[in-house]
XYZ file of C-alpha atoms in Angstrom:
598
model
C 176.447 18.494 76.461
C 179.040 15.344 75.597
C 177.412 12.030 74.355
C 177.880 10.594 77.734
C 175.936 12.841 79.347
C 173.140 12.725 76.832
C 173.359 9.264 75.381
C 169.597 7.933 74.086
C 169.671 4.771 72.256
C 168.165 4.634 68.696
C 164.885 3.295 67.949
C 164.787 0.403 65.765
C 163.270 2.538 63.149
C 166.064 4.707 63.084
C 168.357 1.653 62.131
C 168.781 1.837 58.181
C 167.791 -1.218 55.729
C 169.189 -3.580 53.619
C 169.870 -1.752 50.445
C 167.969 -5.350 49.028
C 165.383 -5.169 50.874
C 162.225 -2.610 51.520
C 162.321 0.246 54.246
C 161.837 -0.709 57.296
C 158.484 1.686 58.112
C 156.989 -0.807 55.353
C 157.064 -3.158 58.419
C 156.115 -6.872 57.536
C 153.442 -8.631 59.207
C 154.472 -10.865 62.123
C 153.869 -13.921 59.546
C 155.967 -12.159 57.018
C 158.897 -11.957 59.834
C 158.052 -15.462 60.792
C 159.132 -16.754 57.498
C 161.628 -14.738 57.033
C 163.374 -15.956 60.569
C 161.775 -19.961 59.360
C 163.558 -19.666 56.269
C 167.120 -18.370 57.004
C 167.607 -20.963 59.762
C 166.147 -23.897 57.241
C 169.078 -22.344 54.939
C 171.821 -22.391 58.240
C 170.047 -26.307 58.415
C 170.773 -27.207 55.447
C 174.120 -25.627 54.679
C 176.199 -27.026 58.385
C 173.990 -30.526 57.948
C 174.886 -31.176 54.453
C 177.322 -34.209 54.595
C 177.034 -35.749 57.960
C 176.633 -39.587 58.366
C 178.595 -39.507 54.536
C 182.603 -38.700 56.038
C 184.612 -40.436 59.128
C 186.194 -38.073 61.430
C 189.251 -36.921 59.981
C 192.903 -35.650 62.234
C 193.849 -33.669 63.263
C 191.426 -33.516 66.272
C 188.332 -35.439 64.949
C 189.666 -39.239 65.668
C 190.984 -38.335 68.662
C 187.794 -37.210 69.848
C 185.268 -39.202 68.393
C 187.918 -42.113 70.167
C 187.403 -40.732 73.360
C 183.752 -40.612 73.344
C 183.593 -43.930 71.604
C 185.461 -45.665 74.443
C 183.237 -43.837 77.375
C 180.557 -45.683 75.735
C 182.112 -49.099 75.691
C 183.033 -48.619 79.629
C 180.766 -46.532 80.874
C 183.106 -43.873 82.249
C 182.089 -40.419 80.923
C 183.981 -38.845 83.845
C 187.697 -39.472 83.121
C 188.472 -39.943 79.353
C 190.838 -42.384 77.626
C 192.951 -42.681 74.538
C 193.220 -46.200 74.410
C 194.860 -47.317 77.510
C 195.970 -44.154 78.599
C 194.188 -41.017 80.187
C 193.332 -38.249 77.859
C 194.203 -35.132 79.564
C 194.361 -32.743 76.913
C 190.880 -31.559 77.129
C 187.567 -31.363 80.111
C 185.650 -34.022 78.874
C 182.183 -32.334 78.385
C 182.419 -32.262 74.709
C 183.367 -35.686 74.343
C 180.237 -36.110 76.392
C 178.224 -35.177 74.069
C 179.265 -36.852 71.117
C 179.039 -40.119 73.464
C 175.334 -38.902 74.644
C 175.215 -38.405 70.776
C 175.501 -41.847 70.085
C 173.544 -43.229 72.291
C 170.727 -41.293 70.492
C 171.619 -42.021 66.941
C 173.490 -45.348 67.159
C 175.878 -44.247 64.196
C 179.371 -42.971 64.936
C 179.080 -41.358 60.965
C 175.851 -38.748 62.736
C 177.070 -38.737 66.643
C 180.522 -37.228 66.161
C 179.255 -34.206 63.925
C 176.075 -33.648 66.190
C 177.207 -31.624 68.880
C 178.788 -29.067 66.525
C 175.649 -28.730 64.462
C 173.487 -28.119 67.168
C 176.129 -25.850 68.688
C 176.108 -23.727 66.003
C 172.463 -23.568 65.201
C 172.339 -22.783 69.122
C 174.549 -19.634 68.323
C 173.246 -18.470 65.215
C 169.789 -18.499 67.460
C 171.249 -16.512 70.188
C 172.815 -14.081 67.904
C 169.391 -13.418 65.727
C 168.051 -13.071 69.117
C 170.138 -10.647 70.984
C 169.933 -8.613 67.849
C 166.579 -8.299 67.494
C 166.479 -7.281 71.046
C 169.097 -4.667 71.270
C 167.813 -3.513 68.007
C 165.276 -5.210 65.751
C 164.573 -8.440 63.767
C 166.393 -7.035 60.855
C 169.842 -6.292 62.478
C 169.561 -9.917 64.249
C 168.752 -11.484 61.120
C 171.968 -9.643 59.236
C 174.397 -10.580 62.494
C 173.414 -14.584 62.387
C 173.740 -14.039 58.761
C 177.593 -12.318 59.049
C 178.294 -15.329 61.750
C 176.794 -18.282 59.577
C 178.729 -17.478 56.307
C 182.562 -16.336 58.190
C 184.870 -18.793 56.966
C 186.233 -19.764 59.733
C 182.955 -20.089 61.623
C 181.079 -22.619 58.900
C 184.753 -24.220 58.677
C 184.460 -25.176 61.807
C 180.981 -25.768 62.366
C 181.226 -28.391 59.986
C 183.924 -30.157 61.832
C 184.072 -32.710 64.782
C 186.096 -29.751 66.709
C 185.637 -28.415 70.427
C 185.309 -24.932 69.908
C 182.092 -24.256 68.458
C 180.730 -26.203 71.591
C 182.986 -23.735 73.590
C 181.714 -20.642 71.398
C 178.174 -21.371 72.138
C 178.520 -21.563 75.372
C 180.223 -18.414 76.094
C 177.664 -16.679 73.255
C 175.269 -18.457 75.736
C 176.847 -16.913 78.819
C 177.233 -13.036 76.656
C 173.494 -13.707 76.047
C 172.884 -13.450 79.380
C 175.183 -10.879 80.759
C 174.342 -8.837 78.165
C 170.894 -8.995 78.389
C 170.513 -7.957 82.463
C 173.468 -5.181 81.676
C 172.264 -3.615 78.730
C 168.155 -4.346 79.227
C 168.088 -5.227 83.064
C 168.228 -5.501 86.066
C 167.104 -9.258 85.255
C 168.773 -11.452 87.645
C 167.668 -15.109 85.998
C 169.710 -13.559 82.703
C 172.435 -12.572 84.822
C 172.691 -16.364 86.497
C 172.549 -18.051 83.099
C 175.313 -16.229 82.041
C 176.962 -17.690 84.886
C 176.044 -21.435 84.275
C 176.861 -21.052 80.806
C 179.877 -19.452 81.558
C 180.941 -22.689 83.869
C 180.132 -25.099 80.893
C 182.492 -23.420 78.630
C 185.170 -24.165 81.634
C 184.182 -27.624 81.467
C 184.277 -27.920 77.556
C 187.666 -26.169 76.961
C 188.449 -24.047 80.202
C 188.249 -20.887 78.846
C 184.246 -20.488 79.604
C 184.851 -17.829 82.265
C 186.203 -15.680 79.229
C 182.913 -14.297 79.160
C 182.979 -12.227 82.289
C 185.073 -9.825 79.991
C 182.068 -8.361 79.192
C 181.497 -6.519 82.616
C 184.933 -4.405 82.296
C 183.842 -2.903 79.728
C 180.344 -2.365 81.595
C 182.274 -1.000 84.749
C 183.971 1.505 82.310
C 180.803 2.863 81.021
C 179.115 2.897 84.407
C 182.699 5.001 85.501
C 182.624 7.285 82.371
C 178.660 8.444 83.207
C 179.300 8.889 86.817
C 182.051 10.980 86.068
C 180.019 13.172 83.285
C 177.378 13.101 86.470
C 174.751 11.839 84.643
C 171.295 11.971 86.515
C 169.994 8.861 84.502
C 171.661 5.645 82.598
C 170.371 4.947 79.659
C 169.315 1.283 78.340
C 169.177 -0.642 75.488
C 165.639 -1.320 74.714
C 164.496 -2.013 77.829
C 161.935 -0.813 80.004
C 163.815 -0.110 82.961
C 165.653 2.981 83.695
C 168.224 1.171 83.985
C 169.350 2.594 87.761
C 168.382 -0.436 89.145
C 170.848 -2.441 87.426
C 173.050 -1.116 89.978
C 171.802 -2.477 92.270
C 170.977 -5.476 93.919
C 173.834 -6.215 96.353
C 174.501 -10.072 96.917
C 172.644 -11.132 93.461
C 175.758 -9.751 91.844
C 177.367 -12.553 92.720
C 175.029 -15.408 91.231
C 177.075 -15.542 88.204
C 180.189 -16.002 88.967
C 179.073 -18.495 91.861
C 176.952 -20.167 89.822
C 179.949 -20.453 87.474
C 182.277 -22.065 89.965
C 179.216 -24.441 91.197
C 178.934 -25.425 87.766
C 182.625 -26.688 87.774
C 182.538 -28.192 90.518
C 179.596 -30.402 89.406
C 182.627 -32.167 86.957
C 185.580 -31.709 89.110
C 184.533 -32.551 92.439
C 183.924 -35.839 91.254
C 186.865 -36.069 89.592
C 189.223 -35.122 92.284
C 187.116 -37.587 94.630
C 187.785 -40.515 92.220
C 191.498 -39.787 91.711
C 192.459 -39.789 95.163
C 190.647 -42.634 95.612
C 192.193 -44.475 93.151
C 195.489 -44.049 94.881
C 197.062 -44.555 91.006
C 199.930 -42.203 89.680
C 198.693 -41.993 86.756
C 195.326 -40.353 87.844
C 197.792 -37.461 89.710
C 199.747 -36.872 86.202
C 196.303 -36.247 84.643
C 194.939 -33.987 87.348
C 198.472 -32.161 86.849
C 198.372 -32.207 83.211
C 194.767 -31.137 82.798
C 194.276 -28.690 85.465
C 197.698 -27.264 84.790
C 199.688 -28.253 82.330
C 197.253 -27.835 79.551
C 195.958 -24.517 81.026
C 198.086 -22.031 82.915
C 201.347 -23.495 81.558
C 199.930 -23.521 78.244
C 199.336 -19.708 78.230
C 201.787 -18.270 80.090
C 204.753 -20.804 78.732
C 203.208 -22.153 75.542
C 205.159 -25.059 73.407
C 203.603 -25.023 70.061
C 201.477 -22.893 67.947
C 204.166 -20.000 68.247
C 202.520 -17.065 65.951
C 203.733 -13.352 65.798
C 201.778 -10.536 67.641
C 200.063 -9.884 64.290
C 198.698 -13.261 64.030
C 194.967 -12.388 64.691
C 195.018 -9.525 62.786
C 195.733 -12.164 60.240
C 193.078 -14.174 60.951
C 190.349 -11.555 61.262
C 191.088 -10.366 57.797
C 190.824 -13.886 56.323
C 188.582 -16.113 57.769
C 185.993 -13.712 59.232
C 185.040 -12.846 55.533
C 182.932 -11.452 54.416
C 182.403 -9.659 57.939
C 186.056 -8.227 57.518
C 185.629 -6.830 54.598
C 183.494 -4.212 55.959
C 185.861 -3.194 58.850
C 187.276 0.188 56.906
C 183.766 1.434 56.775
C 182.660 -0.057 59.771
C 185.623 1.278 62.051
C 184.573 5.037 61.682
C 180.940 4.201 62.379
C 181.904 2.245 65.531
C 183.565 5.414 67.113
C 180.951 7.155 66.173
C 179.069 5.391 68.605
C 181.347 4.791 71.071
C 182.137 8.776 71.287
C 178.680 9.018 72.254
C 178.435 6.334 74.336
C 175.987 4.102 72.872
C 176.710 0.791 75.846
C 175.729 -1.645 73.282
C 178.511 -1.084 71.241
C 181.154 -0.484 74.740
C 179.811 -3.842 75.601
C 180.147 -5.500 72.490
C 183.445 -4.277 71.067
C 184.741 -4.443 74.368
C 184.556 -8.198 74.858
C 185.979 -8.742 71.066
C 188.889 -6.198 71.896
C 189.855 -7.863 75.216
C 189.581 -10.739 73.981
C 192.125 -10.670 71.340
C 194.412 -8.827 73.608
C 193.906 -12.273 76.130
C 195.238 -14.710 73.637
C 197.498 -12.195 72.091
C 199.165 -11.893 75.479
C 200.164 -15.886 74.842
C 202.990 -17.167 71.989
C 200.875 -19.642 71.724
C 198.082 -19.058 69.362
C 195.408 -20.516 67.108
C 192.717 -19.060 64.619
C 190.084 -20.916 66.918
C 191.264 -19.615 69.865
C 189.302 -15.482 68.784
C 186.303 -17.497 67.520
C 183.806 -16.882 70.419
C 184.995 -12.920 69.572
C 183.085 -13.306 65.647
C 179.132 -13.081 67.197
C 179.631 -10.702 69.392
C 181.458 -8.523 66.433
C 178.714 -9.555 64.153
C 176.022 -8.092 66.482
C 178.340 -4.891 66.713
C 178.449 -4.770 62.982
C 174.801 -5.461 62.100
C 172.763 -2.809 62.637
C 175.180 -0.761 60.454
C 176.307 -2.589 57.507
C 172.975 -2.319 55.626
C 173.861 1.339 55.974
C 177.194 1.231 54.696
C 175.721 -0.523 51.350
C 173.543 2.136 50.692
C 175.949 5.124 51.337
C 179.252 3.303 49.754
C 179.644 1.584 46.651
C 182.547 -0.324 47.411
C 181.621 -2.453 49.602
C 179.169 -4.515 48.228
C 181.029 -4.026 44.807
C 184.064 -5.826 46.725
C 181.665 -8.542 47.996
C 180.422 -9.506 45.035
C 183.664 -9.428 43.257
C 185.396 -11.839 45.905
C 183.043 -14.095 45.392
C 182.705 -13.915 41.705
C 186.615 -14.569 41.727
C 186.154 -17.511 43.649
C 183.317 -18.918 42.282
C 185.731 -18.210 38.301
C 188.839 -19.549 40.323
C 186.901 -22.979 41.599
C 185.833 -23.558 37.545
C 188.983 -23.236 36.448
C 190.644 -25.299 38.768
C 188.376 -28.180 38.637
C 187.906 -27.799 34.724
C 191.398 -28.397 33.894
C 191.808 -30.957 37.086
C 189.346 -33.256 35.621
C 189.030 -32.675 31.824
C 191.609 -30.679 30.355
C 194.455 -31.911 32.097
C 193.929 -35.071 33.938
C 197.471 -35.444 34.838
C 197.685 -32.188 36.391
C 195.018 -32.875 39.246
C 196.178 -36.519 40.071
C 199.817 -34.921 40.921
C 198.159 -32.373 42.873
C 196.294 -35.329 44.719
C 199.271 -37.542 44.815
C 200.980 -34.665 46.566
C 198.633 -33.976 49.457
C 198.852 -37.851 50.045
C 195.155 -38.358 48.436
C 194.398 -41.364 46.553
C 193.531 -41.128 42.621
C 189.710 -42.658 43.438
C 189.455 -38.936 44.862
C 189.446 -37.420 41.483
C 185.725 -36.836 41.651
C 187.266 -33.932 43.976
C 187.089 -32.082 40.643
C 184.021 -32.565 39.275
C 182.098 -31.305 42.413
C 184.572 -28.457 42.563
C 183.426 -27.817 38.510
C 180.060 -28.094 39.511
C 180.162 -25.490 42.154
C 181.885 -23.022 40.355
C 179.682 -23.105 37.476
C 177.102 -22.882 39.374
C 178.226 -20.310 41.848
C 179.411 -17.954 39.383
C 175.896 -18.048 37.775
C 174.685 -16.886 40.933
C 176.734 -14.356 40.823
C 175.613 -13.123 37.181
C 171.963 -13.329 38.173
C 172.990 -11.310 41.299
C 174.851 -8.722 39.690
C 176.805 -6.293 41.708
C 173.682 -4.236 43.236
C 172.689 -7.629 45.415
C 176.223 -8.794 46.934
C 174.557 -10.207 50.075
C 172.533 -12.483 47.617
C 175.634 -13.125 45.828
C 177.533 -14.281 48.870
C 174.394 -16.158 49.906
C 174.427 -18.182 47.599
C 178.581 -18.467 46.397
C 179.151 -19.458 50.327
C 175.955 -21.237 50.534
C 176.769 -23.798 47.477
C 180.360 -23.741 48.242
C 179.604 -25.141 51.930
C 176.923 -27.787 50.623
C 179.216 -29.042 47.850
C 181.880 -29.313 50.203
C 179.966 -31.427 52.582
C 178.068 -33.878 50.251
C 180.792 -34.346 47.534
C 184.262 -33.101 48.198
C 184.315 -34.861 51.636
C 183.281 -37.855 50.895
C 185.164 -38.022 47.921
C 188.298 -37.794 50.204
C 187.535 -39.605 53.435
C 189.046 -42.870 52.610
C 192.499 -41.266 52.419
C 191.774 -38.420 54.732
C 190.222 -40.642 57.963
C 192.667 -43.552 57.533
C 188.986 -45.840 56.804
C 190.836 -47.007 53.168
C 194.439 -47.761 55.326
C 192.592 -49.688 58.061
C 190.496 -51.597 55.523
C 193.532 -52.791 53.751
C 195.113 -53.998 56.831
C 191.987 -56.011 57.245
C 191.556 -57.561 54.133
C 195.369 -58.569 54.208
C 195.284 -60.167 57.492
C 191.894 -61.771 57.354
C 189.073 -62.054 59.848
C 190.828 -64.327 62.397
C 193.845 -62.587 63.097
C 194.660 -60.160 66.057
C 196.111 -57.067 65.434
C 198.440 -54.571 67.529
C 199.134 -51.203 66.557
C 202.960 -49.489 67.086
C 202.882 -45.438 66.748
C 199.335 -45.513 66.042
C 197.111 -42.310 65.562
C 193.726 -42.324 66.690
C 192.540 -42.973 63.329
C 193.804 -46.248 63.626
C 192.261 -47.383 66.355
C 189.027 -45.654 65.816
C 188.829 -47.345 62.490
C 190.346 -51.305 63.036
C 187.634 -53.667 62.027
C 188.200 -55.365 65.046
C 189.544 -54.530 68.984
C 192.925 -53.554 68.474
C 195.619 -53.843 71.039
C 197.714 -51.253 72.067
C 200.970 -50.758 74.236
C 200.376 -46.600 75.002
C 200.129 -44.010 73.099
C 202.193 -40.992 74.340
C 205.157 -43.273 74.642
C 207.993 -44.310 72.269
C 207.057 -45.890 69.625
C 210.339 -48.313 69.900
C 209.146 -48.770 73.874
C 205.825 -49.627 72.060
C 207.341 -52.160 69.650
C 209.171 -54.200 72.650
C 205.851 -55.148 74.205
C 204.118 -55.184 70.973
C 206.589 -58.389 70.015
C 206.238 -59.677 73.418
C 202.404 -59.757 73.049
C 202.656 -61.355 69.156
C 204.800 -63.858 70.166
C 201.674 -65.040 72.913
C 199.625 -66.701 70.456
C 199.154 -67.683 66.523
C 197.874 -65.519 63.940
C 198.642 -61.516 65.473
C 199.795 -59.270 63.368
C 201.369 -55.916 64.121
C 200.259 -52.259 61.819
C 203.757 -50.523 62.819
C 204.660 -46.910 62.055
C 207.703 -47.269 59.744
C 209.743 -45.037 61.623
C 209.281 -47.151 64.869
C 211.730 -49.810 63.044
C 214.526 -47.489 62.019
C 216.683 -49.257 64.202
C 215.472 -53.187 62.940
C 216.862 -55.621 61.060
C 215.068 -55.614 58.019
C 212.000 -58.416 57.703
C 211.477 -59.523 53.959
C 207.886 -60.450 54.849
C 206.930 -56.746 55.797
C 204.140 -55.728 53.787
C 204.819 -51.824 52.880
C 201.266 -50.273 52.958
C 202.075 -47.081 51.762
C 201.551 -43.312 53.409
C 198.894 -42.506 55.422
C 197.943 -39.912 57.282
C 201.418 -38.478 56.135
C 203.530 -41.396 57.858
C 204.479 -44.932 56.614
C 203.234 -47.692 57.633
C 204.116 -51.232 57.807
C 202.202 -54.525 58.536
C 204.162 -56.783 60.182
C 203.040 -60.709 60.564
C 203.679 -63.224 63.392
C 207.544 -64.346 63.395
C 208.551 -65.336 67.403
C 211.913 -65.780 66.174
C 212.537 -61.558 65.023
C 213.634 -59.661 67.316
C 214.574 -55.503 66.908
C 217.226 -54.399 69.885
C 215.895 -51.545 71.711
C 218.110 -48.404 70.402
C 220.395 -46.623 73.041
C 219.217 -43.837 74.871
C 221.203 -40.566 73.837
């Protein structure tokens, strides 16, 4: 008999422990588990909150962003973002939504444009926990949140102002529900939340409906026990049979109908005010976002050009420490797949045609696989605690990567701040930080002192403690001191409060090849002349405006007055951002010719 035809999924006793922790038939009271549950997700708290309200949003993506929402406040349009006084078409505007909802809320842009992203990724960590424990048992969801929380590139991101852990917990949201009518069904209110959540993600990034991946592999296991003529399929847990997930005719299609409603909710409106506007420019931004920024972007991309292997990559690095278990874990998983365990078809499957989506695209970016990490996490779960107690190497490797880093951090930040002063402010100097940041060094001391004592008291037989608390410190250090310590140079805050100190409270001020750091940080309403065009185009209307009335001064991109006569009473403020900038003040009698067109 093949493992198809006699697939039977494992009780949650049969799921092995955490070599750290006691056997599971020593099962804790439900106040015991409780606690255990309360206290990991005060840790996840306290780790991905550590640091907001203390940093400004930095670039690349943060300004422009936090910009956005900043200005749907001001005019009341949360339908149709702007960059200044251009549409922003880069991006559906649901996240920026939220960061302007955000505000309204907390009343300080410092908390609002971290917020969504913190509750996004507490909202994922709590889906994750969840699923596992339902597929499997408290335990195995506990270890999967705990393998999402601490990947690098997960908590990297979590703890930024970005779009895609937004995006990642709604398609988690949307796998949450799919996977919980295919896998423990029929359950048709699962099955339409998938859908909504599925829509959302559409409307926070467009690739929402990504989650419907999860039914091909679904379909192939449903094919594969037809085909062994089974006379029963199996569940996961549940208490159905699992027959009469089959059927159910017309409620099949609640979730991808609900998805579509859901995106209509945003764009009918949106196409109702643009063709009412009877504007151009509202035609270019249905073009660019609907198209441009979508289909084009995949099938003809223009940037972000990586080699096939480029995910590989990025699996191996910033999914640590989850990666580091994929030798062991690989054998295990066709273990289970061979005998046709549809929790693991389901699971893998999404992560596998995932990658094979974006990998399909030149175009590619380490965020782009991110809603692929909890769904590999669950997968990997209920079988790593397993692996620690039959290998040695494993955890040996674990708690030697992050006794290396926690040794590499000390040394670093010893000789940075004490030994060799000199040494650290070139490093600074060359990543276009300013010296004041040098406390960058004593924070990164700190935490490797202290991390690699955690380490010591671990010792090799506890490298899930060890990485606890390594990652844990690393994360918390990063968000109340290292940040900080560079957001003056990092947001463009220290640039823009130069240029107000210089030009004093009474003055207007225009902005030539500006970033959205600029304009999100002026101490005062700034004017601009666009943003996606030339900055020499910029600079013509920028003098025409200056020369309107007394006391405006201009904050120019250098390399907007290549082509100028040079102006003695230009006031060189240095790099920022990685550009030069000048401050230029009023003069109606300078004029720079516009350059030739090539």
């Amino acid at each position: 008999m093949t493992g198809w035809t006699a697939c039977t999924m494992p009780s949650s006793t049969n799921v092995p422990p955490d070599a750290t922790d006691p056997p599971m038939n020593a099962t804790p009271s439900a106040r015991v588990a409780r606690r255990e549950v309360a206290l990991f997700f005060l840790f996840a708290f306290v780790l991905l909150a550590a640091g907001i309200g203390l940093r400004d949003p930095w670039p690349s993506d943060e300004p422009r962003f936090t910009l956005v929402a900043k200005q749907m406040v001001e005019s009341g349009d949360w339908l149709i973002p702007r960059r200044g006084n251009e549409l922003y078409a880069d991006k559906p505007p649901l996240f920026m939504d939220l960061q302007a909802l955000s505000f309204t809320l907390v009343r300080d842009w410092r908390v609002a444009f971290l917020l969504p992203s913190l509750l996004a990724t507490l909202g994922t960590l709590w889906l994750v926990y969840d699923l596992g424990r339902r597929l499997w048992d408290r335990r195995a969801g506990l270890l999967a949140a705990w393998l999402t929380l601490f990947a690098v590139g997960f908590t990297f991101q979590a703890k930024r102002a970005q779009i895609d852990p937004t995006v990642t917990f709604f398609i988690t949201l949307a796998n949450y529900g799919l996977l919980r009518h295919l896998l423990q069904g029929p359950d048709w209110r699962r099955w339409a939340l998938g859908g909504v959540a599925a829509g959302l993600g559409v409307i926070t990034k467009g690739v929402g409906v990504l989650a419907f991946l999860t039914v091909l592999p679904w379909l192939w296991w449903r094919w594969r026990l037809r085909r062994a003529h089974a006379d029963r399929i199996p569940t996961a847990g549940g208490s159905g049979t699992g027959l009469a997930a089959y059927a159910g005719g017309w409620r099949w299609l609640l979730a991808p109908a609900l998805c579509v409603f859901t995106v209509a909710l945003w764009l009918v409106p949106l196409l109702i005010v643009a063709h009412a506007s009877h504007d151009a420019a509202y035609g270019a931004y249905l073009d660019n976002l609907l198209f441009k920024q979508t289909a084009e972007r995949y099938a003809a991309a223009w940037h972000h050009q990586q080699p096939p292997w480029y995910y590989l990559e990025v699996i191996a690095l910033q999914w640590l420490p989850l990666s580091l278990f994929l030798p062991w874990l690989a054998p295990a998983w066709w273990r289970k797949l061979r005998d046709g365990d549809p929790r693991f078809v389901l699971l893998l499957g999404f992560v596998v045609l995932l990658l094979v989506f974006f990998n399909l695209s030149a175009g590619k970016r380490e965020v782009y696989i991110l809603p692929g990490l909890p769904m590999l996490a669950l997968a990997a779960a209920p079988l790593i605690t397993d692996i620690l107690v039959q290998h040695r190497w494993p955890g040996r490797l674990l708690w030697a990567l992050c006794a290396a880093f926690a040794t590499a951090a000390l040394a670093v930040g010893l000789r940075a701040w004490w030994i060799d002063p000199q040494w650290g402010q070139r490093l600074l100097a060359a990543r276009d930080v300013g010296l004041t940041a040098a406390a960058v060094w004593i924070w990164l001391a700190g935490f490797g002192a202290a991390a690699l004592l955690a380490c010591v008291i671990a010792r090799p037989g506890r490298p899930l403690l060890a990485a606890s608390a390594t990652l844990g410190l690393f994360w918390i250090c990063v968000g109340i001191g290292i940040m900080p310590a560079l957001n003056d140079s990092s947001s463009g805050r220290g640039l823009m409060r130069a240029v107000g100190e210089r030009i004093g409270a009474d003055a207007g001020l225009g902005l030539v090849g500006w970033r959205e750091q600029q304009l999100l940080q002026a101490d005062r309403p700034a004017q601009t002349f666009g943003f996606s065009r030339d900055p020499s185009a910029q600079l013509q209307d920028a003098l025409i405006w200056q020369a309107q009335a007394p006391q405006r001064w201009l904050l120019v991109q250098a390399a907007a007055l290549a082509a100028c006569p040079p102006r003695a009473d230009a006031i060189d403020l240095g790099l920022g951002n990685r550009r030069e900038w000048v401050l230029l003040p009023p003069d109606p009698g300078w004029r720079c010719p516009v350059p030739a067109r090539r």
